[in-house]
Amino acid sequence: MKRPPALVVVLALVLVAVLGAAAAVLLRQRTDDTANGSVPVRSLEDLTGHWAVVTSVGAPRPLAAPVELEVDGSRLLVRTGCNSGSGDASVDDSRLVLAGAGLAVTDMACDEPRNAQESWVIDMLSARPLLERSGPYLYVRWGTGEQYWLGLELSAASS
């Protein structure tokens, strides 16, 4: 049996080393992603635009009215389905952090389902929820063990 020339063996070893290094780099980059392919939110600028809730199966209660978030610079605006609120915010370690005393919220009277929804939406935003983004989708998780979650979609006008 004829042995391969030494040059072929050396080239094969170099090729294996290069492919191994490339795989290691790709895996290292992937560790910033979560298991579902979403990535952590690093700053409030990552959320610039208008977001609407599209998945609420993980919410504390069924939605009584649409919930929307809007981010512009360091300002966060929320439409709770009842009143609206706004305030300065930032992101720290993929968590939403409201500045100062939190959100300034309007005070219109609403029916009980929308009033209750407003309460948990404001509580959610005040609880330093975990934020993850996957393309045009934003996932917000909060509560003990992050038991609650909402899925929002970036509106076409904001992308």
Short mmCIF file of C-alpha atoms in Angstrom, two decimals:
data_model
loop_
_atom_site.label_atom_id
_atom_site.label_comp_id
_atom_site.label_asym_id
_atom_site.label_seq_id
_atom_site.Cartn_x
_atom_site.Cartn_y
_atom_site.Cartn_z
CA MET A 1 0.00 0.00 0.00
CA LYS A 2 1.32 3.39 -0.99
CA ARG A 3 1.64 6.07 1.72
CA PRO A 4 0.45 9.65 1.01
CA PRO A 5 3.23 12.18 0.56
CA ALA A 6 4.14 14.20 3.66
CA LEU A 7 2.87 17.40 2.03
CA VAL A 8 -0.66 15.96 1.68
CA VAL A 9 -0.66 14.95 5.35
CA VAL A 10 0.52 18.41 6.43
CA LEU A 11 -2.12 20.13 4.27
CA ALA A 12 -4.85 17.88 5.68
CA LEU A 13 -3.78 18.72 9.24
CA VAL A 14 -3.73 22.46 8.46
CA LEU A 15 -7.22 22.21 6.93
CA VAL A 16 -8.54 20.42 10.03
CA ALA A 17 -6.97 23.08 12.29
CA VAL A 18 -8.46 25.95 10.26
CA LEU A 19 -11.93 24.38 10.25
CA GLY A 20 -11.69 23.72 13.99
CA ALA A 21 -10.72 27.34 14.68
CA ALA A 22 -13.58 28.62 12.52
CA ALA A 23 -16.06 26.39 14.35
CA ALA A 24 -14.75 27.63 17.72
CA VAL A 25 -15.20 31.27 16.65
CA LEU A 26 -18.76 30.62 15.47
CA LEU A 27 -19.64 28.82 18.70
CA ARG A 28 -18.18 31.61 20.81
CA GLN A 29 -20.30 34.18 18.94
CA ARG A 30 -23.39 32.00 19.41
CA THR A 31 -23.04 31.98 23.22
CA ASP A 32 -24.52 35.50 23.34
CA ASP A 33 -27.74 34.11 21.90
CA THR A 34 -30.38 32.38 23.95
CA ALA A 35 -31.59 28.89 23.19
CA ASN A 36 -34.51 30.15 21.08
CA GLY A 37 -32.32 32.24 18.78
CA SER A 38 -33.15 35.58 20.37
CA VAL A 39 -30.41 37.92 21.49
CA PRO A 40 -30.15 40.05 24.62
CA VAL A 41 -31.06 43.72 24.34
CA ARG A 42 -27.92 45.74 25.01
CA SER A 43 -29.33 49.29 25.00
CA LEU A 44 -32.61 51.15 24.70
CA GLU A 45 -31.57 52.14 21.16
CA ASP A 46 -32.01 48.45 20.23
CA LEU A 47 -35.74 49.01 20.86
CA THR A 48 -36.29 52.25 18.97
CA GLY A 49 -39.71 52.25 17.35
CA HIS A 50 -43.31 51.27 17.97
CA TRP A 51 -44.07 47.82 19.45
CA ALA A 52 -47.46 46.11 19.76
CA VAL A 53 -48.28 43.00 21.78
CA VAL A 54 -48.94 40.08 19.44
CA THR A 55 -48.62 37.19 21.92
CA SER A 56 -50.06 37.40 25.41
CA VAL A 57 -50.53 33.75 26.40
CA GLY A 58 -47.95 34.24 29.17
CA ALA A 59 -49.57 37.39 30.61
CA PRO A 60 -51.06 37.42 34.12
CA ARG A 61 -54.53 37.91 32.60
CA PRO A 62 -56.01 37.88 29.10
CA LEU A 63 -55.68 41.18 27.26
CA ALA A 64 -58.72 43.42 27.53
CA ALA A 65 -57.33 45.95 25.02
CA PRO A 66 -54.19 46.39 22.89
CA VAL A 67 -50.89 47.12 24.67
CA GLU A 68 -48.20 49.15 22.90
CA LEU A 69 -44.72 50.42 23.69
CA GLU A 70 -42.83 53.14 21.91
CA VAL A 71 -39.14 53.94 22.36
CA ASP A 72 -37.55 57.17 21.17
CA GLY A 73 -34.08 57.94 22.49
CA SER A 74 -34.21 57.43 26.25
CA ARG A 75 -38.03 57.89 26.38
CA LEU A 76 -40.43 55.03 26.85
CA LEU A 77 -44.13 55.50 26.13
CA VAL A 78 -46.66 52.82 27.03
CA ARG A 79 -50.31 52.52 26.06
CA THR A 80 -51.75 50.14 28.62
CA GLY A 81 -55.17 49.63 27.09
CA CYS A 82 -56.55 52.17 29.56
CA ASN A 83 -54.19 55.06 30.26
CA SER A 84 -50.80 55.90 28.84
CA GLY A 85 -47.52 56.51 30.60
CA SER A 86 -44.10 57.81 29.77
CA GLY A 87 -40.71 58.27 31.31
CA ASP A 88 -36.99 57.88 30.84
CA ALA A 89 -35.58 54.38 30.75
CA SER A 90 -32.40 52.46 30.02
CA VAL A 91 -31.25 48.88 29.64
CA ASP A 92 -28.88 47.20 32.09
CA ASP A 93 -27.83 43.59 31.48
CA SER A 94 -30.84 43.02 29.15
CA ARG A 95 -33.26 44.41 31.73
CA LEU A 96 -35.47 47.45 31.33
CA VAL A 97 -34.74 50.04 34.02
CA LEU A 98 -37.10 52.98 34.56
CA ALA A 99 -35.44 56.20 35.68
CA GLY A 100 -36.35 58.09 38.83
CA ALA A 101 -39.87 57.53 40.14
CA GLY A 102 -40.84 55.48 37.08
CA LEU A 103 -43.54 56.31 34.58
CA ALA A 104 -45.87 59.29 34.72
CA VAL A 105 -49.30 57.81 33.94
CA THR A 106 -52.51 59.56 32.91
CA ASP A 107 -55.53 59.06 35.18
CA MET A 108 -58.64 58.34 33.11
CA ALA A 109 -61.35 56.10 34.50
CA CYS A 110 -61.55 52.71 32.79
CA ASP A 111 -63.67 49.59 33.14
CA GLU A 112 -62.37 46.88 35.49
CA PRO A 113 -60.72 44.59 32.90
CA ARG A 114 -58.73 47.47 31.33
CA ASN A 115 -57.94 48.93 34.76
CA ALA A 116 -56.56 45.56 35.92
CA GLN A 117 -54.56 45.26 32.69
CA GLU A 118 -53.09 48.71 33.24
CA SER A 119 -52.00 47.66 36.70
CA TRP A 120 -50.05 44.59 35.57
CA VAL A 121 -48.57 46.38 32.54
CA ILE A 122 -47.17 49.16 34.77
CA ASP A 123 -46.00 46.55 37.30
CA MET A 124 -44.27 44.65 34.48
CA LEU A 125 -42.38 47.70 33.27
CA SER A 126 -41.41 48.66 36.81
CA ALA A 127 -40.12 45.16 37.68
CA ARG A 128 -36.88 45.35 35.61
CA PRO A 129 -38.20 42.83 33.06
CA LEU A 130 -35.81 40.74 30.98
CA LEU A 131 -35.74 41.79 27.32
CA GLU A 132 -34.79 39.60 24.37
CA ARG A 133 -35.04 40.38 20.69
CA SER A 134 -35.38 38.12 17.67
CA GLY A 135 -35.73 39.99 14.39
CA PRO A 136 -38.88 42.13 14.57
CA TYR A 137 -40.00 40.48 17.83
CA LEU A 138 -39.37 41.51 21.42
CA TYR A 139 -39.93 39.17 24.36
CA VAL A 140 -40.52 40.69 27.79
CA ARG A 141 -40.30 38.36 30.81
CA TRP A 142 -40.96 39.26 34.45
CA GLY A 143 -42.28 38.00 37.76
CA THR A 144 -41.02 35.31 40.11
CA GLY A 145 -38.86 33.03 38.00
CA GLU A 146 -39.88 35.18 35.01
CA GLN A 147 -43.19 33.32 34.99
CA TYR A 148 -44.94 35.97 32.89
CA TRP A 149 -44.09 37.02 29.36
CA LEU A 150 -45.34 39.03 26.42
CA GLY A 151 -44.38 38.93 22.77
CA LEU A 152 -44.35 42.22 20.89
CA GLU A 153 -43.75 42.99 17.23
CA LEU A 154 -42.07 46.05 15.78
CA SER A 155 -44.54 47.85 13.54
CA ALA A 156 -43.65 48.09 9.86
CA ALA A 157 -43.50 51.90 10.05
CA SER A 158 -40.69 51.64 12.64
CA SER A 159 -38.43 49.03 11.08
#
